[in-house]
XYZ file of N, CA and C in Angstrom:
681
model
N 78.547 113.847 89.144
C 79.148 113.115 90.335
C 80.714 113.651 89.226
N 81.786 114.108 90.413
C 82.956 114.549 89.806
C 83.914 113.529 89.981
N 84.716 113.034 88.521
C 85.593 112.015 88.464
C 86.641 112.578 88.759
N 88.049 112.228 89.565
C 89.421 112.512 89.024
C 90.367 111.088 88.938
N 91.532 111.107 88.174
C 92.233 109.954 87.846
C 93.375 110.659 87.848
N 94.467 108.921 88.440
C 95.538 109.740 88.565
C 96.514 108.787 88.660
N 97.785 108.329 88.548
C 98.836 107.753 88.499
C 99.295 108.004 90.053
N 99.582 106.688 90.711
C 100.340 106.610 91.985
C 101.478 106.940 92.408
N 102.564 108.255 92.619
C 102.504 109.061 93.162
C 103.059 108.728 94.304
N 104.703 108.595 93.811
C 105.397 108.249 95.351
C 105.383 109.495 96.369
N 104.380 108.949 98.029
C 104.511 110.426 99.028
C 104.539 112.067 98.328
N 103.236 111.914 97.715
C 102.739 112.695 96.085
C 102.894 114.398 97.684
N 102.776 115.060 96.681
C 102.491 116.154 97.408
C 101.074 117.215 97.953
N 100.903 117.739 98.866
C 99.156 118.083 99.199
C 98.669 118.319 97.759
N 98.759 118.850 96.850
C 97.848 119.372 95.677
C 97.136 117.621 95.657
N 98.360 116.721 95.532
C 97.530 115.191 94.834
C 96.120 115.244 95.859
N 96.381 115.007 96.759
C 95.535 114.842 97.781
C 94.228 115.708 98.008
N 94.735 117.196 97.742
C 93.904 118.152 97.230
C 93.059 117.670 96.090
N 93.256 117.039 94.960
C 92.277 116.595 93.675
C 91.714 115.300 94.381
N 91.887 114.395 95.056
C 91.198 112.963 95.694
C 90.023 114.705 96.243
N 90.689 115.115 97.111
C 89.347 115.207 98.254
C 88.296 116.043 97.625
N 88.375 116.945 96.343
C 87.641 117.232 95.866
C 86.398 116.678 94.704
N 86.972 115.565 94.834
C 86.119 114.849 93.851
C 85.713 113.292 94.651
N 84.881 113.101 93.793
C 83.455 111.983 94.828
C 83.619 110.387 94.168
N 84.832 110.569 93.381
C 85.610 109.077 93.145
C 86.678 109.189 92.631
N 87.996 108.812 92.674
C 89.305 109.143 92.121
C 89.159 107.552 92.054
N 89.957 107.986 91.041
C 90.411 106.165 90.167
C 91.881 106.074 89.855
N 93.045 105.239 90.774
C 94.327 105.411 90.449
C 94.672 104.226 89.133
N 95.327 105.357 88.177
C 95.488 104.935 87.257
C 96.668 104.272 86.790
N 97.147 103.097 86.424
C 98.252 101.620 86.141
C 98.240 101.044 85.169
N 97.797 101.759 84.258
C 97.727 100.972 82.941
C 98.229 101.820 82.000
N 98.827 103.220 82.397
C 99.508 104.193 81.573
C 100.763 103.349 81.189
N 101.146 104.066 80.106
C 103.229 103.519 80.386
C 103.702 104.724 81.123
N 104.873 104.246 81.547
C 105.372 105.394 82.621
C 106.179 106.921 81.634
N 105.699 107.336 82.101
C 106.228 108.668 81.720
C 108.089 108.496 81.463
N 108.868 109.139 79.680
C 109.829 108.965 80.207
C 110.507 110.197 80.822
N 110.116 111.483 81.316
C 110.150 112.388 81.959
C 109.850 112.063 83.312
N 110.182 110.974 84.508
C 109.577 110.695 85.233
C 110.123 111.036 86.536
N 109.064 112.582 86.944
C 109.240 113.829 87.575
C 108.522 113.252 88.811
N 107.488 112.449 89.105
C 106.854 112.488 89.907
C 106.235 111.457 90.840
N 105.989 110.260 89.878
C 106.145 108.437 89.780
C 106.532 107.983 91.215
N 107.748 108.114 90.779
C 108.436 107.204 91.501
C 109.507 108.052 92.700
N 109.460 109.339 92.235
C 110.003 110.171 93.818
C 109.229 111.322 93.919
N 109.609 111.640 94.815
C 109.268 113.065 95.912
C 109.794 113.314 96.427
N 109.729 115.053 96.720
C 111.113 116.137 97.149
C 110.608 116.616 98.000
N 112.170 116.720 99.242
C 111.231 116.693 101.175
C 112.117 117.912 101.282
N 112.643 118.857 102.363
C 113.589 120.015 101.939
C 114.702 118.761 103.260
N 115.872 118.959 102.751
C 116.659 118.506 103.483
C 116.817 119.214 104.805
N 118.082 118.145 105.763
C 118.773 118.925 107.374
C 119.617 120.090 106.192
N 120.129 120.303 105.365
C 120.846 121.690 104.559
C 120.283 122.619 104.204
N 118.381 122.473 104.408
C 117.638 123.450 104.212
C 117.484 123.625 102.822
N 117.319 122.947 102.245
C 117.455 122.190 100.987
C 116.890 121.482 99.928
N 116.352 121.770 98.540
C 114.879 120.827 98.239
C 115.744 119.458 97.759
N 115.602 118.319 98.113
C 116.032 117.388 97.652
C 115.004 115.998 97.186
N 115.477 115.334 96.256
C 114.706 114.092 96.108
C 115.301 112.457 96.758
N 113.905 112.287 96.948
C 113.924 110.924 97.338
C 112.891 109.818 96.427
N 113.977 108.385 96.002
C 113.663 108.358 94.690
C 113.702 106.741 94.943
N 113.140 105.749 94.068
C 112.792 104.506 94.596
C 113.544 104.095 93.321
N 114.913 103.594 93.715
C 115.743 102.974 92.143
C 114.935 101.777 91.770
N 113.908 102.737 90.405
C 114.029 101.573 89.594
C 113.894 102.028 88.049
N 115.281 102.786 87.847
C 116.156 102.919 86.684
C 114.761 103.619 85.986
N 115.117 104.031 84.238
C 113.935 104.295 83.921
C 113.687 103.436 82.548
N 113.177 102.023 82.446
C 111.721 101.287 82.256
C 110.832 102.600 81.944
N 110.868 102.472 80.551
C 109.319 102.418 79.965
C 107.648 101.554 79.572
N 107.979 101.468 80.878
C 106.877 100.111 80.962
C 105.216 100.025 81.441
N 104.493 99.887 81.395
C 103.288 99.964 82.340
C 103.336 99.637 83.706
N 102.642 100.900 84.295
C 103.002 101.246 86.065
C 102.528 100.672 86.306
N 101.640 99.125 86.021
C 101.496 97.883 86.577
C 101.866 97.132 86.815
N 103.603 96.850 85.523
C 104.394 96.261 85.283
C 105.990 96.647 86.230
N 105.542 98.104 86.838
C 106.959 98.041 87.402
C 106.939 97.207 88.734
N 108.266 96.598 88.969
C 108.266 95.642 89.795
C 109.456 96.322 90.936
N 109.020 95.906 91.974
C 109.770 97.080 94.012
C 111.672 95.912 93.041
N 112.688 96.966 93.747
C 113.659 96.620 94.522
C 113.358 95.699 94.968
N 114.268 94.385 94.674
C 114.292 92.948 95.600
C 115.083 93.837 97.529
N 116.671 94.400 97.376
C 116.963 95.385 98.309
C 116.490 96.097 98.560
N 116.154 95.931 100.409
C 115.745 97.214 101.295
C 117.120 98.462 101.401
N 118.125 98.151 100.928
C 119.011 99.572 101.421
C 118.367 100.724 101.338
N 117.948 100.547 99.717
C 117.546 102.359 99.259
C 116.068 102.808 99.876
N 115.540 101.875 100.725
C 115.112 101.816 102.205
C 115.651 103.154 103.150
N 116.732 101.893 104.056
C 117.207 102.190 104.666
C 117.806 103.903 104.183
N 118.526 103.618 103.564
C 119.329 105.565 103.071
C 117.932 106.247 102.883
N 117.031 106.086 103.130
C 115.707 107.531 102.367
C 114.946 107.572 103.759
N 115.209 106.368 104.554
C 114.862 107.022 106.194
C 116.061 107.442 106.554
N 116.611 106.889 107.118
C 117.706 108.090 107.080
C 118.074 109.254 106.947
N 118.115 109.554 105.216
C 117.958 110.940 104.967
C 116.390 111.906 106.093
N 115.468 111.113 105.554
C 114.293 111.981 106.384
C 114.334 112.232 108.019
N 115.486 110.858 108.220
C 115.279 111.432 109.872
C 116.147 112.781 109.912
N 117.536 112.719 109.301
C 118.001 113.515 109.798
C 117.424 114.763 109.165
N 116.438 114.928 108.079
C 115.677 116.112 108.227
C 114.630 116.338 108.665
N 114.022 115.572 109.515
C 113.036 116.418 110.516
C 113.672 115.869 111.672
N 114.047 114.981 112.476
C 114.435 115.498 113.774
C 114.368 115.903 114.865
N 113.960 117.602 113.935
C 114.269 118.412 115.350
C 112.070 119.303 115.095
N 111.735 118.291 114.263
C 110.460 119.261 114.276
C 109.324 118.439 114.783
N 108.527 119.464 114.947
C 107.679 118.708 116.174
C 106.766 117.783 116.388
N 106.300 117.159 115.324
C 105.841 116.201 115.207
C 106.728 115.452 115.333
N 108.174 115.071 114.863
C 108.685 113.315 114.600
C 108.394 112.672 115.447
N 108.404 112.382 116.683
C 107.686 111.235 117.072
C 106.490 110.660 116.526
N 105.984 111.501 116.776
C 104.228 111.114 116.087
C 104.252 110.392 114.855
N 105.262 111.461 113.440
C 105.233 110.778 112.570
C 106.507 109.965 112.009
N 107.007 109.687 112.661
C 108.459 109.278 111.584
C 108.393 107.391 111.649
N 107.683 107.169 112.710
C 107.326 105.478 112.872
C 106.167 105.281 111.622
N 105.264 106.157 111.709
C 104.539 105.635 110.769
C 105.347 105.699 109.019
N 106.368 106.924 108.804
C 106.735 106.218 107.820
C 108.079 105.414 107.501
N 108.201 104.909 108.459
C 109.102 103.892 108.408
C 108.161 102.862 108.379
N 107.146 102.291 108.771
C 106.070 101.156 108.321
C 105.576 101.261 107.094
N 105.455 102.674 106.659
C 105.079 102.544 104.798
C 106.216 102.245 104.426
N 107.407 102.714 104.290
C 108.441 102.221 103.625
C 109.430 101.608 103.143
N 109.045 100.605 104.425
C 109.400 99.287 105.072
C 108.565 98.038 104.370
N 106.894 98.511 104.370
C 105.904 97.268 103.825
C 106.351 97.079 102.067
N 106.791 95.424 102.267
C 107.086 94.718 101.415
C 106.017 94.626 99.966
N 105.928 94.658 99.298
C 105.327 94.850 97.658
C 105.820 94.481 97.021
N 105.864 93.472 95.811
C 105.831 92.871 95.047
C 105.931 94.144 93.578
N 104.856 95.456 93.402
C 104.742 95.869 92.742
C 104.860 97.407 92.984
N 105.829 98.421 92.260
C 105.060 99.467 92.638
C 103.939 100.537 92.799
N 103.119 100.165 92.052
C 101.344 100.216 92.194
C 101.220 100.004 93.556
N 101.267 99.207 93.670
C 100.473 98.376 95.421
C 101.084 99.116 96.329
N 102.620 99.688 96.276
C 103.460 99.877 97.365
C 102.990 101.341 97.375
N 102.806 101.877 96.331
C 102.664 102.837 96.140
C 101.869 103.971 96.286
N 100.221 103.052 96.059
C 98.572 103.335 96.433
C 98.414 102.577 97.660
N 99.401 101.713 98.862
C 99.110 101.511 100.750
C 99.563 103.379 100.830
N 100.724 103.785 100.821
C 100.899 105.006 101.091
C 99.660 105.803 101.104
N 99.283 106.175 99.632
C 98.332 106.929 99.740
C 97.106 106.500 100.474
N 97.268 105.338 100.242
C 95.526 104.973 101.219
C 95.269 105.473 102.452
N 96.904 105.238 102.636
C 96.770 105.486 104.346
C 97.097 107.041 104.756
N 97.468 108.134 103.834
C 96.773 109.254 104.144
C 95.503 109.793 103.936
N 94.717 109.239 102.634
C 93.406 109.528 102.912
C 92.617 109.226 104.135
N 93.324 108.458 104.507
C 92.022 107.560 105.790
C 92.737 109.197 106.824
N 93.887 109.091 107.496
C 94.235 110.243 108.017
C 93.877 111.608 107.584
N 93.581 112.021 106.709
C 92.385 113.352 106.483
C 91.577 113.268 105.740
N 90.970 112.084 106.803
C 89.287 111.646 106.577
C 88.616 112.530 105.662
N 89.712 111.501 104.270
C 88.879 111.860 102.507
C 87.675 111.069 102.720
N 86.667 111.506 102.515
C 85.526 110.244 102.167
C 85.460 109.998 100.911
N 85.962 110.359 99.576
C 86.310 110.086 98.293
C 86.430 108.410 98.010
N 85.425 107.818 97.202
C 85.411 106.636 96.598
C 86.920 106.021 96.095
N 87.682 105.473 96.405
C 88.266 104.828 95.628
C 88.754 103.745 94.698
N 89.100 103.621 93.705
C 89.071 102.556 92.943
C 90.953 102.424 92.182
N 90.763 101.047 91.621
C 92.117 101.170 90.840
C 91.749 100.782 90.157
N 92.279 101.436 88.779
C 91.740 101.113 86.827
C 91.740 99.365 87.027
N 92.594 98.489 87.335
C 92.688 97.225 87.084
C 91.132 96.865 88.148
N 90.746 97.693 89.079
C 89.079 96.698 89.300
C 87.919 96.350 88.377
N 88.152 96.967 87.006
C 87.428 97.209 85.957
C 88.206 96.454 84.860
N 87.216 95.106 84.584
C 87.611 94.260 83.567
C 87.109 93.888 82.393
N 87.815 95.487 81.769
C 87.448 95.892 80.243
C 88.584 96.262 79.704
N 88.314 96.689 78.164
C 89.199 97.484 77.483
C 89.075 98.891 77.753
N 89.891 99.484 78.473
C 90.101 100.812 78.476
C 90.082 102.058 77.659
N 90.858 101.365 76.329
C 91.353 102.107 75.410
C 92.411 103.325 76.083
N 93.183 104.028 75.405
C 94.334 105.014 75.919
C 93.970 106.707 75.957
N 94.563 107.143 76.773
C 94.572 108.497 76.816
C 93.550 109.518 77.124
N 92.958 110.074 75.845
C 91.587 111.099 76.821
C 90.103 109.410 76.535
N 90.658 108.714 75.991
C 89.123 107.383 75.973
C 89.438 107.005 76.689
N 90.146 106.602 77.079
C 90.813 105.846 78.947
C 89.335 106.465 79.803
N 90.319 108.010 80.081
C 89.598 108.824 81.219
C 88.141 108.777 81.019
N 87.718 108.879 79.885
C 85.843 108.655 80.079
C 85.295 107.963 79.782
N 86.224 106.269 79.395
C 85.606 105.634 79.632
C 85.556 105.144 81.248
N 87.001 105.459 81.890
C 86.592 105.386 83.507
C 85.387 106.150 83.996
N 85.406 107.362 84.010
C 84.615 108.278 83.888
C 82.868 107.760 84.167
N 82.933 106.889 83.052
C 81.237 106.275 82.284
C 81.015 105.436 82.979
N 82.203 104.955 83.581
C 82.168 102.901 84.112
C 81.627 103.602 85.915
N 82.213 104.185 86.155
C 81.768 104.837 88.049
C 80.451 106.137 87.943
N 80.112 106.097 86.658
C 78.856 107.023 86.894
C 79.159 108.430 86.735
N 80.340 109.214 86.291
C 80.490 110.692 86.731
C 79.667 110.725 85.770
N 79.880 112.731 85.600
C 79.464 113.650 84.564
C 80.672 114.482 84.657
N 81.369 114.571 85.076
C 82.186 115.738 85.318
C 83.921 115.053 85.734
N 84.811 115.441 85.017
C 86.347 115.030 85.302
C 86.980 116.053 85.590
N 87.688 116.372 86.771
C 88.325 116.997 87.588
C 89.580 116.598 86.727
N 90.565 117.563 86.107
C 91.811 117.109 85.384
C 92.812 117.957 85.952
N 94.177 117.463 86.397
C 95.513 118.652 86.394
C 96.192 119.177 85.185
N 96.131 120.692 85.577
C 96.292 121.535 84.762
C 96.713 120.806 84.017
N 98.674 120.340 83.617
C 99.173 119.579 83.377
C 98.235 119.072 81.761
N 97.499 118.713 82.086
C 96.877 117.826 80.734
C 95.877 118.369 79.927
N 96.234 119.768 80.049
C 95.655 120.945 79.183
C 96.313 120.469 77.781
N 97.264 120.160 78.007
C 98.033 119.628 76.676
C 97.397 118.989 75.278
N 96.911 117.792 75.740
C 96.158 116.342 75.613
C 94.728 116.386 75.625
N 94.074 117.024 76.158
C 92.617 116.937 76.559
C 91.831 117.173 75.277
N 91.496 116.526 75.294
C 90.231 116.997 73.755
C 88.676 117.338 74.278
N 89.009 118.980 74.834
C 87.815 119.683 75.479
C 86.470 118.955 74.200
N 86.245 118.427 73.258
C 85.081 118.419 72.116
C 85.171 116.705 72.266
N 86.015 115.576 72.794
C 85.639 114.510 72.533
C 84.945 114.314 73.901
N 85.154 115.151 75.320
C 84.677 114.803 76.168
C 83.150 115.716 76.119
N 82.547 116.737 75.838
C 81.977 117.299 75.147
C 80.415 115.900 74.653
N 81.918 115.455 73.050
C 80.885 114.219 72.566
C 80.218 113.215 73.452
N 81.135 113.312 74.432
C 81.075 111.864 75.665
C 79.757 112.406 76.865
N 79.552 113.540 76.850
C 78.452 114.309 77.434
C 79.100 114.076 79.169
N 80.509 114.497 79.259
C 81.553 114.814 80.168
C 81.815 116.152 80.059
N 81.888 116.733 81.346
C 81.596 118.248 81.461
C 83.754 118.156 82.258
N 84.405 118.621 81.074
C 85.825 119.395 81.809
C 86.368 119.800 82.950
N 86.596 120.332 83.820
C 87.240 120.923 84.593
C 89.173 121.594 84.751
N 89.263 121.724 86.034
C 90.164 121.517 85.807
C 90.820 122.410 87.061
N 91.747 121.484 87.880
C 91.741 121.585 89.093
C 92.534 123.308 89.728
N 93.635 123.679 88.844
C 93.884 125.005 89.607
C 94.141 124.867 91.121
N 95.471 124.095 91.403
C 95.223 123.179 93.147
C 96.335 125.338 93.208
N 95.775 126.445 94.348
C 96.793 127.085 95.288
C 97.486 126.232 96.273
N 98.585 126.138 95.853
C 100.079 125.755 96.934
C 100.119 126.632 98.276
N 99.455 125.336 99.836
C 98.791 126.142 100.883
C 100.066 126.043 101.649
N 100.522 127.495 102.012
C 101.298 127.764 102.655
C 101.357 127.053 104.132
N 102.481 127.155 104.505
C 102.351 126.226 106.156
C 103.641 126.397 106.575
N 103.960 126.200 108.125
C 105.577 126.368 108.554
C 106.458 125.366 107.814
N 107.618 125.711 107.436
C 108.323 125.171 107.564
C 109.573 125.451 107.834
N 111.302 124.526 107.654
C 112.250 124.611 108.249
C 112.650 126.320 107.796
N 112.792 126.353 106.436
C 113.228 127.180 105.803
C 112.247 128.493 105.899
N 113.445 130.167 105.874
C 112.551 131.270 106.313
C 111.952 130.989 104.839
N 111.793 131.148 103.746
C 111.071 131.388 103.039
C 110.314 129.767 102.116
N 109.246 130.319 102.235
C 108.153 129.106 101.683
C 108.637 127.639 100.617
N 108.390 126.824 100.525
C 108.987 126.294 99.554
C 107.956 125.373 98.876
N 107.263 125.238 98.298
C 106.036 125.211 97.777
C 106.410 123.773 96.792
N 105.586 122.758 96.963
C 105.558 121.745 95.580
C 105.996 120.712 96.335
N 106.565 120.339 97.827
C 107.761 119.358 98.588
C 106.440 118.195 98.897
N 106.488 116.852 99.181
C 106.229 115.801 99.677
C 105.391 116.515 100.717
N 103.755 115.142 100.534
C 103.537 115.227 102.121
C 104.294 114.728 103.531
N 105.193 114.201 103.190
C 106.321 113.749 104.245
C 106.427 115.105 104.726
N 106.686 116.432 104.218
C 107.077 117.602 104.777
C 105.879 118.177 105.793
N 104.696 118.379 104.897
C 103.701 119.039 105.664
C 103.306 118.384 106.550
N 103.242 117.406 106.530
C 103.197 116.182 108.123
C 104.289 116.300 109.097
N 105.366 115.957 109.004
C 106.484 116.323 110.087
C 106.390 118.001 110.202
N 106.130 119.213 109.697
C 105.653 120.472 109.970
C 104.627 120.775 110.645
N 103.014 119.896 110.910
C 102.939 120.395 110.318
C 101.374 119.230 111.663
N 101.930 118.348 111.564
C 101.037 116.932 111.896
C 99.815 117.072 111.065
N 99.128 116.013 111.279
C 98.229 115.452 110.930
C 96.910 115.752 110.486
N 95.912 116.762 111.950
C 95.107 117.588 111.871
C 95.154 118.692 111.058
N 96.606 119.215 111.213
C 96.297 121.043 110.363
C 96.678 120.814 109.451
N 97.708 118.909 109.166
C 97.456 118.673 107.496
C 95.751 118.369 106.790
N 95.433 118.431 107.426
C 93.719 118.401 107.194
C 93.555 119.169 106.834
N 93.786 120.279 107.745
C 92.729 121.539 107.724
C 93.165 122.182 106.615
N 94.215 122.039 106.169
C 95.098 122.876 105.226
C 94.655 122.296 103.806
N 94.919 121.590 103.839
C 93.837 120.181 102.609
C 92.342 121.115 102.254
N 91.996 120.969 103.628
C 90.112 121.205 103.652
C 89.542 122.760 103.582
N 90.587 123.909 103.959
C 90.208 124.961 104.304
C 89.664 125.752 103.104
C-alpha cells in the first residue's frame, strides 16, 4: 500500500492533489515545525488581473512553531482582501459564477487553528475531484511519532503501508537505507505540471488550485488530475 504525508498547504497547487490521488492513504502532517522558508504552507499563488503571478497569504507572521499550534488571525479583514483580489483576477473566467461562492465559503469559514482551516479546504477539493484515497491527520494517532524520517516511517507502519511516496524536495534529507531497514520502499512523485488554458498567453506552472478551477471547472480539473 502506497502512503504519502504532507503538511496542509493553503489552497495548494494541482501537484499536491496528484500526490494524494496517487496514494491509497494520505496523512496530513501537522506535528512538524513550520519551515523558516514558508513558501507554500500559508500562502498560495494565483494569476492576478494584470496577468502576473501574485501570492495570497494568511497573515501569520514568521513564528517558527509546530504547524498544529498556528492560530488563525481573529480579524477577517485579510479574508475580504483576498476575496477582492480573487474576484478581480477571475471575474471574466468562464467558471466564475460556479466557483466563486465556493471559494468565498471556504475562506470565510472560521477555525481557531490554521491546520483545521487548511485541511477543510483540501478535503473540499478531494470530494470535488472524486479522490477515493483514505485520509488521516497525524493527530489521529495517539502515540509518539518521532521526527523527520522516523516520523514518516512510523506513520507508514501505523496505517499498514509498505511504499512511501515522497516529494522530490525531500531527497536532500530522506535516508534511503533507513527506509529499507524498515521494509519500506521509498519512491518519488516526479510530478509534471499539466498544461491547461490560462488567462495568460504563456502557461505559468505552479499556480494555486484556485487558478485551475476558475479556468477549467471542477470536472476538467479532475480530468487533468487523473489523465
